[in-house]
Coordinates of C-alpha atoms in Angstrom, one line a residue:
M234 CA -28.1 -67.1 -58.7
P235 CA -30.1 -65.0 -56.2
K236 CA -31.1 -61.8 -57.8
A237 CA -29.0 -58.9 -56.4
F238 CA -30.3 -55.7 -54.9
R239 CA -30.5 -52.9 -57.4
N240 CA -27.4 -50.8 -57.2
P241 CA -28.3 -47.6 -55.2
P242 CA -27.7 -44.3 -56.9
N243 CA -24.4 -42.8 -56.0
D244 CA -25.0 -39.6 -54.2
Q245 CA -21.3 -38.9 -53.7
N246 CA -20.8 -37.3 -57.1
D247 CA -17.9 -35.0 -57.5
R248 CA -18.8 -31.4 -56.8
S249 CA -16.9 -28.4 -58.0
A250 CA -15.0 -26.4 -55.4
P251 CA -17.1 -23.7 -53.9
P252 CA -16.3 -20.1 -54.8
G253 CA -13.5 -18.6 -52.7
A254 CA -12.1 -22.0 -51.7
E255 CA -8.6 -21.2 -53.1
R256 CA -8.7 -17.9 -51.3
R257 CA -9.6 -19.4 -48.0
S258 CA -6.9 -22.1 -48.4
G259 CA -4.4 -19.3 -49.0
L260 CA -5.6 -17.5 -45.9
R261 CA -5.2 -20.6 -43.8
R262 CA -1.6 -20.8 -44.8
V263 CA -0.9 -17.2 -44.0
L264 CA -2.8 -17.0 -40.7
P265 CA -0.3 -19.1 -38.6
I266 CA 2.6 -16.7 -39.3
L267 CA 0.5 -13.5 -39.1
L268 CA 0.5 -13.2 -35.2
P269 CA 4.3 -14.1 -34.9
A270 CA 5.0 -11.4 -37.5
V271 CA 3.0 -8.8 -35.5
I272 CA 4.8 -9.8 -32.3
L273 CA 8.2 -9.5 -34.0
L274 CA 7.3 -6.1 -35.4
G275 CA 6.1 -4.9 -31.9
W276 CA 9.3 -6.2 -30.4
W277 CA 11.4 -4.3 -32.9
L278 CA 9.4 -1.1 -32.4
V279 CA 9.7 -1.2 -28.6
T280 CA 13.5 -2.0 -28.5
S281 CA 14.4 0.4 -31.3
S282 CA 12.6 3.3 -29.6
G283 CA 14.8 2.9 -26.5
A284 CA 11.7 2.6 -24.2
V285 CA 13.2 -0.6 -22.7
P286 CA 16.9 -1.0 -21.8
A287 CA 18.7 -3.5 -23.9
L288 CA 19.8 -5.3 -20.8
L289 CA 16.2 -6.2 -20.1
L290 CA 15.0 -6.7 -23.7
P291 CA 17.6 -6.9 -26.4
G292 CA 16.4 -6.2 -29.9
P293 CA 15.7 -8.8 -32.6
G294 CA 18.9 -7.9 -34.4
A295 CA 21.1 -8.4 -31.3
V296 CA 19.4 -11.7 -30.6
A297 CA 19.8 -12.9 -34.2
K298 CA 23.5 -11.9 -34.0
R299 CA 24.0 -13.8 -30.8
F300 CA 22.1 -16.8 -32.2
L301 CA 24.5 -17.0 -35.2
S302 CA 27.5 -16.7 -32.9
L303 CA 26.4 -19.5 -30.7
L304 CA 25.5 -21.6 -33.7
D305 CA 28.9 -21.0 -35.3
S306 CA 30.8 -21.9 -32.1
G307 CA 28.8 -25.1 -31.7
E308 CA 27.7 -24.2 -28.2
L309 CA 24.0 -23.9 -29.0
L310 CA 24.0 -27.2 -31.0
T311 CA 25.7 -29.0 -28.1
H312 CA 23.2 -27.9 -25.5
A313 CA 20.3 -28.5 -27.9
A314 CA 21.5 -32.1 -28.6
V315 CA 21.9 -32.8 -24.9
S316 CA 18.3 -31.6 -24.2
M317 CA 16.8 -33.5 -27.2
S318 CA 18.5 -36.8 -26.2
R319 CA 17.1 -36.4 -22.7
V320 CA 13.6 -35.6 -23.8
F321 CA 13.4 -38.4 -26.3
A322 CA 14.8 -41.0 -23.9
G323 CA 12.4 -40.0 -21.2
F324 CA 9.5 -39.7 -23.6
L325 CA 10.1 -43.2 -25.0
L326 CA 10.2 -44.6 -21.4
S327 CA 7.1 -42.7 -20.5
A328 CA 5.1 -43.6 -23.6
S329 CA 6.0 -47.3 -23.2
A330 CA 4.9 -47.4 -19.6
A331 CA 1.7 -45.3 -20.2
L332 CA 0.5 -47.3 -23.2
G333 CA 1.3 -50.6 -21.5
L334 CA -0.6 -49.6 -18.4
A335 CA -3.6 -48.4 -20.4
L336 CA -3.8 -51.7 -22.4
L337 CA -3.6 -53.6 -19.1
L338 CA -6.3 -51.6 -17.3
Y339 CA -8.9 -50.6 -20.0
R340 CA -10.8 -53.8 -19.4
R341 CA -10.0 -54.1 -15.7
P342 CA -11.8 -51.4 -13.8
L343 CA -11.1 -53.1 -10.4
W344 CA -7.4 -53.0 -11.0
E345 CA -7.7 -49.3 -12.0
S346 CA -9.6 -48.6 -8.8
A347 CA -6.9 -50.2 -6.8
L348 CA -4.3 -48.0 -8.4
S349 CA -6.4 -44.8 -8.6
L350 CA -5.3 -43.1 -5.4
V351 CA -1.6 -43.5 -6.0
L352 CA -1.9 -42.5 -9.7
E353 CA -4.0 -39.5 -8.8
A354 CA -1.6 -38.3 -6.2
L355 CA 1.4 -38.6 -8.6
R356 CA -0.7 -36.8 -11.3
V357 CA -1.4 -33.7 -9.2
I358 CA 2.1 -33.3 -7.8
P359 CA 4.2 -30.9 -9.9
P360 CA 7.2 -32.9 -11.2
L361 CA 9.6 -30.1 -10.6
S362 CA 8.7 -30.1 -6.9
L363 CA 10.3 -33.6 -6.7
V364 CA 13.7 -32.5 -8.0
P365 CA 15.2 -32.3 -4.5
L366 CA 14.1 -35.8 -3.6
L367 CA 15.0 -37.2 -7.0
I368 CA 18.5 -35.7 -6.7
L369 CA 18.8 -37.2 -3.2
W370 CA 17.6 -40.6 -4.3
L371 CA 19.1 -40.8 -7.9
G372 CA 22.1 -38.5 -7.7
I373 CA 22.9 -35.6 -10.0
D374 CA 23.5 -37.4 -13.2
E375 CA 20.9 -38.1 -15.9
A376 CA 18.6 -40.3 -13.9
P377 CA 16.7 -37.5 -12.0
K378 CA 16.2 -35.5 -15.3
L379 CA 14.8 -38.6 -17.0
A380 CA 12.5 -39.2 -14.0
I381 CA 11.1 -35.7 -14.3
V382 CA 10.4 -36.2 -18.0
V383 CA 8.7 -39.5 -17.4
L384 CA 6.5 -38.1 -14.6
A385 CA 5.5 -35.0 -16.6
S386 CA 4.6 -36.8 -19.8
F387 CA 3.2 -40.1 -18.4
F388 CA -0.4 -39.0 -17.4
P389 CA -1.4 -37.2 -20.6
I390 CA -0.4 -40.3 -22.6
Y391 CA -2.0 -42.7 -20.1
L392 CA -5.3 -40.9 -19.7
S393 CA -5.8 -40.3 -23.4
A394 CA -5.0 -43.9 -24.3
L395 CA -7.2 -45.3 -21.6
T396 CA -10.1 -43.1 -22.6
A397 CA -9.7 -43.9 -26.3
L398 CA -9.3 -47.7 -25.7
R399 CA -12.4 -47.8 -23.5
S400 CA -14.5 -45.8 -25.9
V401 CA -13.6 -48.0 -28.9
S402 CA -14.0 -51.2 -26.8
S403 CA -17.5 -50.1 -25.6
K404 CA -18.7 -49.0 -29.1
Y405 CA -17.6 -52.1 -30.9
R406 CA -17.8 -54.7 -28.1
E407 CA -21.0 -56.3 -29.4
L408 CA -19.8 -56.3 -33.0
A409 CA -16.7 -58.1 -32.0
Q410 CA -18.7 -60.7 -30.0
M411 CA -21.1 -61.3 -32.9
L412 CA -18.2 -61.7 -35.4
G413 CA -16.5 -64.2 -32.9
L414 CA -13.2 -62.3 -33.0
T415 CA -10.4 -63.6 -30.8
E416 CA -8.8 -61.3 -28.3
S417 CA -5.8 -60.8 -30.5
A418 CA -8.0 -60.1 -33.5
R419 CA -10.0 -57.6 -31.6
V420 CA -6.9 -55.7 -30.6
Q421 CA -5.4 -55.8 -34.1
E422 CA -8.6 -55.2 -36.2
I423 CA -10.7 -52.9 -33.9
L424 CA -9.0 -51.7 -30.7
L425 CA -5.7 -50.2 -31.8
P426 CA -6.9 -48.7 -35.2
G427 CA -9.9 -47.2 -33.5
A428 CA -8.0 -45.8 -30.5
A429 CA -5.1 -44.5 -32.6
P430 CA -6.4 -40.9 -32.9
G431 CA -6.8 -40.6 -29.2
I432 CA -3.5 -42.3 -28.5
L433 CA -1.7 -40.0 -31.0
T434 CA -3.3 -36.9 -29.3
G435 CA -2.1 -38.1 -26.0
L436 CA 1.4 -38.7 -27.3
R437 CA 1.5 -35.2 -28.7
L438 CA 0.4 -33.7 -25.4
G439 CA 2.8 -35.9 -23.5
F440 CA 5.8 -34.7 -25.6
G441 CA 4.9 -31.1 -24.9
Y442 CA 4.8 -31.8 -21.2
A443 CA 8.1 -33.7 -21.4
W444 CA 9.8 -30.8 -23.2
R445 CA 8.6 -28.2 -20.7
A446 CA 9.5 -30.3 -17.7
L447 CA 13.0 -31.1 -19.0
V448 CA 13.9 -27.5 -19.5
G449 CA 12.6 -26.8 -16.0
A450 CA 14.7 -29.5 -14.5
E451 CA 17.8 -28.3 -16.4
L452 CA 17.2 -24.8 -15.0
I453 CA 17.5 -26.3 -11.4
A454 CA 20.0 -29.1 -11.6
A455 CA 22.1 -29.6 -14.8
A456 CA 25.5 -28.7 -16.2
S457 CA 24.4 -28.9 -19.9
G458 CA 21.3 -28.5 -22.0
L459 CA 19.2 -25.5 -23.0
G460 CA 17.8 -25.0 -19.5
Y461 CA 21.4 -24.8 -18.2
L462 CA 22.3 -22.4 -21.0
I463 CA 19.5 -20.1 -20.0
E464 CA 20.3 -20.3 -16.3
D465 CA 24.0 -19.7 -16.8
A466 CA 23.4 -16.7 -19.1
S467 CA 20.9 -15.2 -16.6
S468 CA 23.4 -15.3 -13.8
L469 CA 25.8 -13.3 -16.0
A470 CA 23.1 -10.9 -17.2
R471 CA 23.5 -12.0 -20.8
T472 CA 19.9 -11.4 -21.8
D473 CA 20.5 -11.9 -25.5
V474 CA 21.7 -15.5 -24.8
V475 CA 18.6 -16.1 -22.6
M476 CA 16.4 -15.0 -25.5
V477 CA 18.3 -17.3 -27.9
G478 CA 17.8 -20.2 -25.5
I479 CA 14.0 -19.4 -25.1
L480 CA 13.5 -19.1 -28.8
T481 CA 15.4 -22.2 -29.5
I482 CA 13.2 -24.2 -27.1
A483 CA 10.1 -22.8 -28.8
G484 CA 11.4 -23.5 -32.3
L485 CA 12.5 -27.1 -31.4
G486 CA 9.2 -27.8 -29.7
I487 CA 7.2 -26.6 -32.7
L488 CA 9.4 -28.6 -35.1
C489 CA 9.1 -31.8 -33.1
D490 CA 5.3 -31.4 -32.9
Q491 CA 5.0 -30.8 -36.6
L492 CA 7.3 -33.8 -37.4
F493 CA 5.3 -36.0 -35.0
R494 CA 1.9 -34.9 -36.5
R495 CA 3.1 -35.3 -40.1
G496 CA 4.7 -38.7 -39.3
A497 CA 1.4 -39.9 -37.8
E498 CA -0.6 -38.6 -40.8
G499 CA 1.9 -40.2 -43.2
W500 CA 1.7 -43.5 -41.4
T501 CA -2.1 -43.4 -41.5
K502 CA -2.2 -42.5 -45.2
S503 CA 0.4 -45.2 -46.0
C504 CA -1.8 -47.8 -44.2
L505 CA -4.9 -46.7 -46.1
N506 CA -3.0 -46.8 -49.4
R507 CA -1.6 -50.2 -48.6
R508 CA -5.1 -51.4 -47.8
R509 CA -6.3 -50.1 -51.1
K510 CA -3.5 -51.9 -53.0
S511 CA -3.7 -55.1 -51.1
G512 CA -6.7 -56.9 -49.4
G513 CA -9.0 -53.9 -49.3
G514 CA -8.1 -52.4 -52.6
Q515 CA -8.0 -55.3 -55.0
T516 CA -10.4 -55.6 -57.8
A517 CA -13.4 -57.8 -57.0
L518 CA -13.0 -61.3 -58.4
E519 CA -15.2 -62.3 -61.3
T520 CA -17.2 -65.0 -59.7
A521 CA -20.1 -67.0 -61.1
P522 CA -23.1 -66.3 -59.0
P523 CA -24.9 -69.1 -57.2
S524 CA -27.8 -70.4 -59.1
A525 CA -30.1 -70.9 -56.1
A526 CA -30.0 -71.3 -52.4
D527 CA -28.7 -74.7 -51.3
P528 CA -31.8 -77.0 -50.9
E529 CA -29.8 -79.2 -48.5
R530 CA -28.9 -76.3 -46.2
S531 CA -30.0 -76.7 -42.6
L532 CA -32.8 -74.4 -41.4
W533 CA -32.8 -73.5 -37.7
G534 CA -35.6 -72.4 -35.4
I535 CA -35.3 -70.5 -32.1
A536 CA -37.1 -71.6 -28.9
F537 CA -37.3 -69.2 -26.0
E538 CA -38.6 -71.0 -23.0
G539 CA -39.4 -69.2 -19.7
L540 CA -36.8 -66.6 -20.6
V541 CA -35.9 -64.0 -17.9
V542 CA -33.3 -61.3 -18.9
S543 CA -32.6 -58.3 -16.8
Y544 CA -30.0 -55.6 -16.1
P545 CA -28.4 -54.6 -12.7
G546 CA -30.5 -52.3 -10.7
L547 CA -33.9 -53.1 -12.4
T548 CA -36.7 -54.4 -10.3
Q549 CA -38.7 -55.5 -13.3
P550 CA -36.8 -57.5 -16.0
P551 CA -37.4 -56.3 -19.6
V552 CA -37.9 -59.9 -20.6
N553 CA -40.0 -61.7 -18.0
H554 CA -40.8 -65.4 -18.4
L555 CA -41.2 -65.2 -22.1
T556 CA -42.0 -68.3 -24.1
L557 CA -41.8 -68.0 -27.9
S558 CA -40.9 -70.3 -30.8
I559 CA -39.6 -69.0 -34.1
A560 CA -40.2 -71.4 -37.0
P561 CA -37.2 -72.5 -39.2
G562 CA -36.9 -70.4 -42.3
S563 CA -39.4 -67.8 -41.2
V564 CA -39.2 -64.0 -40.9
T565 CA -40.6 -62.9 -37.5
A566 CA -41.0 -59.3 -36.5
V567 CA -41.1 -58.3 -32.8
L568 CA -43.0 -55.1 -32.0
G569 CA -43.8 -53.2 -28.8
R570 CA -43.5 -50.0 -26.9
S571 CA -40.1 -48.7 -25.9
G572 CA -38.8 -50.6 -22.9
C573 CA -40.9 -53.7 -23.6
G574 CA -37.8 -55.9 -24.0
K575 CA -37.5 -56.2 -27.8
T576 CA -33.7 -55.4 -28.1
T577 CA -33.0 -57.4 -24.9
L578 CA -34.7 -60.4 -26.4
L579 CA -32.7 -60.0 -29.6
K580 CA -29.4 -59.7 -27.6
A581 CA -30.3 -62.8 -25.6
A582 CA -30.8 -64.7 -28.9
A583 CA -27.4 -63.4 -30.1
G584 CA -25.7 -64.5 -26.9
L585 CA -24.8 -61.0 -26.0
L586 CA -26.8 -61.2 -22.8
L587 CA -27.0 -64.2 -20.5
P588 CA -30.5 -65.0 -19.1
Q589 CA -31.2 -65.1 -15.4
A590 CA -33.7 -67.9 -16.0
G591 CA -35.0 -69.9 -18.9
T592 CA -33.3 -71.0 -22.0
V593 CA -32.6 -69.9 -25.6
R594 CA -32.3 -73.0 -27.9
F595 CA -31.6 -73.3 -31.6
T596 CA -33.4 -76.3 -33.2
S597 CA -33.0 -77.9 -36.6
P598 CA -34.6 -81.0 -38.0
N599 CA -31.7 -81.5 -40.5
A600 CA -28.6 -80.0 -38.8
S601 CA -26.2 -82.7 -40.0
G602 CA -24.4 -83.1 -36.7
R603 CA -24.1 -79.4 -36.1
T604 CA -25.1 -78.2 -32.6
H605 CA -25.3 -74.4 -33.3
P606 CA -26.2 -72.3 -36.3
K607 CA -24.2 -69.5 -37.8
V608 CA -25.7 -66.4 -36.3
A609 CA -25.2 -62.9 -37.8
M610 CA -26.6 -59.5 -36.7
V611 CA -27.5 -56.3 -38.5
F612 CA -27.3 -53.5 -35.9
Q613 CA -29.5 -50.4 -35.7
E614 CA -26.3 -48.4 -36.3
P615 CA -24.2 -50.0 -39.1
L616 CA -21.1 -50.0 -36.8
L617 CA -18.8 -50.0 -39.8
L618 CA -15.1 -49.6 -38.9
P619 CA -14.2 -46.2 -40.4
W620 CA -10.6 -47.2 -41.1
K621 CA -11.6 -50.2 -43.3
T622 CA -13.1 -50.2 -46.7
V623 CA -16.6 -51.6 -47.4
R624 CA -14.9 -54.8 -48.7
E625 CA -12.7 -55.1 -45.6
N626 CA -15.7 -54.5 -43.3
A627 CA -17.6 -57.3 -45.0
A628 CA -14.5 -59.6 -44.9
L629 CA -14.2 -59.1 -41.2
A630 CA -17.1 -61.5 -40.7
L631 CA -15.0 -64.3 -42.2
S632 CA -11.9 -63.7 -40.1
A633 CA -13.2 -65.7 -37.2
R634 CA -14.0 -68.8 -39.2
T635 CA -10.7 -70.5 -38.4
G636 CA -12.4 -73.9 -38.1
E637 CA -13.2 -73.8 -41.8
A638 CA -10.5 -74.3 -44.4
L639 CA -11.4 -71.2 -46.4
S640 CA -8.9 -70.1 -48.9
E641 CA -8.4 -66.4 -49.7
A642 CA -10.1 -66.9 -53.0
C643 CA -13.1 -68.5 -51.3
K644 CA -13.3 -65.6 -48.8
S645 CA -13.0 -63.0 -51.5
S646 CA -15.7 -64.8 -53.5
A647 CA -18.0 -64.9 -50.5
V648 CA -17.5 -61.2 -49.8
T649 CA -18.0 -60.3 -53.4
Q650 CA -21.3 -62.2 -53.5
A651 CA -22.5 -60.5 -50.3
L652 CA -21.6 -57.1 -51.6
T653 CA -23.5 -57.9 -54.9
L654 CA -26.5 -59.1 -53.0
A655 CA -26.5 -55.9 -51.0
G656 CA -26.2 -53.9 -54.2
I657 CA -22.9 -52.2 -53.3
A658 CA -20.4 -54.1 -55.3
D659 CA -19.3 -50.9 -57.0
L660 CA -18.6 -49.3 -53.6
A661 CA -16.4 -52.0 -52.3
E662 CA -13.2 -49.9 -52.1
R663 CA -14.8 -46.9 -50.5
F664 CA -14.6 -46.0 -46.8
P665 CA -17.7 -45.6 -44.7
A666 CA -17.3 -41.8 -44.5
E667 CA -17.7 -41.8 -48.3
L668 CA -21.1 -43.5 -48.2
S669 CA -24.7 -42.2 -47.6
G670 CA -26.8 -43.5 -44.7
G671 CA -28.5 -46.1 -46.9
Q672 CA -25.3 -47.3 -48.4
Q673 CA -23.8 -47.7 -45.0
Q674 CA -26.8 -49.8 -43.9
R675 CA -26.4 -51.9 -47.0
A676 CA -22.7 -52.4 -46.1
G677 CA -23.8 -53.6 -42.6
L678 CA -26.2 -56.0 -44.2
A679 CA -23.4 -57.2 -46.6
R680 CA -21.1 -57.9 -43.6
A681 CA -23.8 -60.1 -42.0
L682 CA -24.5 -61.9 -45.3
S683 CA -20.8 -62.6 -46.0
A684 CA -20.9 -65.0 -43.0
E685 CA -23.6 -67.0 -44.8
P686 CA -25.8 -67.1 -41.6
D687 CA -28.4 -69.6 -40.8
V688 CA -30.0 -67.1 -38.4
L689 CA -30.1 -63.4 -39.1
L690 CA -31.0 -61.0 -36.3
M691 CA -31.9 -57.4 -37.2
D692 CA -32.2 -54.6 -34.6
E693 CA -34.3 -51.8 -36.3
P694 CA -31.8 -51.6 -39.2
F695 CA -33.9 -49.2 -41.3
G696 CA -35.1 -46.9 -38.5
A697 CA -32.7 -44.0 -39.1
L698 CA -33.2 -43.9 -42.9
D699 CA -35.3 -41.5 -44.9
A700 CA -38.7 -42.8 -46.0
L701 CA -37.9 -43.6 -49.6
T702 CA -34.7 -45.4 -48.8
R703 CA -36.4 -47.3 -46.0
L704 CA -39.2 -48.5 -48.3
E705 CA -36.7 -49.5 -51.0
L706 CA -34.6 -51.5 -48.6
Q707 CA -37.6 -53.1 -46.9
D708 CA -38.8 -54.5 -50.3
E709 CA -35.3 -55.6 -51.5
T710 CA -34.4 -57.2 -48.2
R711 CA -37.6 -59.1 -48.1
A712 CA -37.0 -60.3 -51.7
L713 CA -33.6 -61.5 -50.6
F714 CA -35.1 -63.4 -47.7
N715 CA -37.5 -65.1 -50.2
R716 CA -34.4 -66.3 -52.2
Q717 CA -32.0 -67.1 -49.3
R718 CA -32.7 -69.9 -46.9
M719 CA -32.4 -68.4 -43.4
T720 CA -34.4 -67.7 -40.3
V721 CA -34.9 -64.0 -39.5
L722 CA -35.8 -62.4 -36.2
M723 CA -36.2 -58.6 -36.6
I724 CA -37.0 -55.9 -34.1
T725 CA -39.0 -52.9 -35.3
H726 CA -41.1 -50.0 -34.0
D727 CA -42.7 -49.6 -37.5
V728 CA -45.9 -51.5 -37.9
R729 CA -45.8 -51.0 -41.7
E730 CA -42.3 -52.4 -41.8
A731 CA -43.4 -55.5 -40.0
V732 CA -46.4 -56.0 -42.3
R733 CA -44.3 -55.4 -45.5
M734 CA -41.5 -57.8 -44.5
A735 CA -42.6 -60.4 -41.9
D736 CA -44.4 -63.8 -42.1
R737 CA -45.4 -63.3 -38.5
A738 CA -45.6 -60.3 -36.0
V739 CA -45.2 -60.8 -32.2
V740 CA -46.2 -58.0 -29.9
L741 CA -44.4 -57.8 -26.6
R742 CA -45.9 -56.2 -23.5
G743 CA -44.5 -56.4 -19.9
G744 CA -41.6 -58.5 -21.1
S745 CA -43.7 -61.4 -22.6
A746 CA -45.5 -62.1 -25.8
A747 CA -49.0 -60.5 -25.6
A748 CA -50.1 -61.1 -29.1
D749 CA -49.1 -63.2 -32.1
H750 CA -50.2 -62.3 -35.7
S751 CA -49.8 -64.5 -38.7
L752 CA -49.0 -62.5 -41.9
L753 CA -49.6 -64.8 -44.8
M754 CA -50.2 -62.3 -47.6
P755 CA -48.2 -62.7 -50.9
F756 CA -45.2 -60.4 -51.7
P757 CA -44.7 -57.7 -52.6
R758 CA -47.3 -56.2 -50.2
R759 CA -49.0 -53.0 -50.9
F760 CA -51.2 -51.1 -48.5
S761 CA -53.9 -50.7 -51.1
D762 CA -54.5 -54.4 -50.6
P763 CA -57.4 -54.7 -48.1
A764 CA -55.8 -57.7 -46.4
V765 CA -52.5 -55.8 -45.9
G766 CA -54.4 -52.8 -44.5
A767 CA -56.4 -55.0 -42.2
A768 CA -53.2 -56.6 -40.9
E769 CA -51.8 -53.1 -40.2
E770 CA -54.9 -52.1 -38.4
G771 CA -54.9 -55.2 -36.2
L772 CA -51.3 -54.7 -35.2
L773 CA -51.9 -51.0 -34.4
A774 CA -54.9 -51.9 -32.3
E775 CA -52.9 -54.4 -30.3
L776 CA -50.0 -52.0 -29.7
L777 CA -52.4 -49.2 -28.6
H778 CA -54.1 -51.6 -26.2
H779 CA -52.9 -51.1 -22.6

């Protein structure tokens, strides 16, 4: 069995609650009702002093008495039920249309551009200004009121959903491509869970807009509902009834928002708990570790021939007529100044960027009929999905392997082995937010290893770590490469990292290979070794050469 990484120390130890935490928690519960209590007291003082006539501002007692009277007669409940049915019907129509359009347009900017003028015009027109036209076109029944609700709530939902979907799609696009996820898997595993907070915020905002617009429409054209109750009472100078209607609207709005928020939180927690109890939360299988890397496993090399890769708007391509061969089973580090094309080269090898000229070929002397290796990538940022556990993040690399008849037991065994190799088997059921930076990077490495790659691409994976964690991971990762049969192409700015880990270091300059250094010292490498120090000095001299 390959020797596993040492388990990292757990820096997430339980800490006792800081002093005053309970006091602050109690204060947070009291603060929301403090201002309403002050307003109520001021209202009572003003009205009881007689400074304002009761016709203009009835006192809290008179309003409470009228509220109970209307409640007892059933009139208030009838009007409230009518308004609630209207707002929910319109909100459901609006949410369905807005979310559907956002899902349709988030990857189609040209379609959005074609619709932009019409949508923007509708967004800036106050919905209530359309009441006369809507009555003329749709009559005086329920249709114009529903239309007002839809128009008022559509754009907060649509814009929030569109922004959230695009943000998640952009952040995790390359991860999804490297994992080979289908479109449906991207939506299910990444897009909707990642965009859920933004979508839920839009839904909450949209419901508030829907509620306000409906009451406004009922004030203008309705024979029932809370808006009608207020308008009718106003025409009869029944200010206490007007106040009852206003406060009922406020109370129902707050209640609906709280129910909506708690329902969303409850749904999220139930999903997380279900994950912990099912796929993500199961106890890791006791599996016999592999005794050694498979000696018959195919080793793949990489051949870059006359490669040109650029981005729109650039006059000088970052990778310009580069020719480079990576030997099968070797660890090659690519160094160079910022902008020299290192990451562009790596993305071209991963298939994330298409070359304008030249080719990227994978070659193997013993491929056994296979035409392409399994390629995995360790990103500079771990790109762990925060709504998935460490185990689920690692298992995501296996979800695209539909061509292989992998049973759930085999998948679980592969994930467990990868987590063990990365030294985080005991953190399998934690979420990324519960991990340190080094542990998150290990989880990203475990996700790549679970796919059992033939070629591993690494984009400065240790650059953001502290010095001690970085040194530890460099040595342990190199030890893993010595045991596992794979070809590694890594990008780094750190000369010492290249010397500690690589068999070969290639320096890029002007988009092509300017120098090629063979690093054939034994492992582990220490900089007290004159040969290691000389290799570092040689690489530094090459990098500083203009």
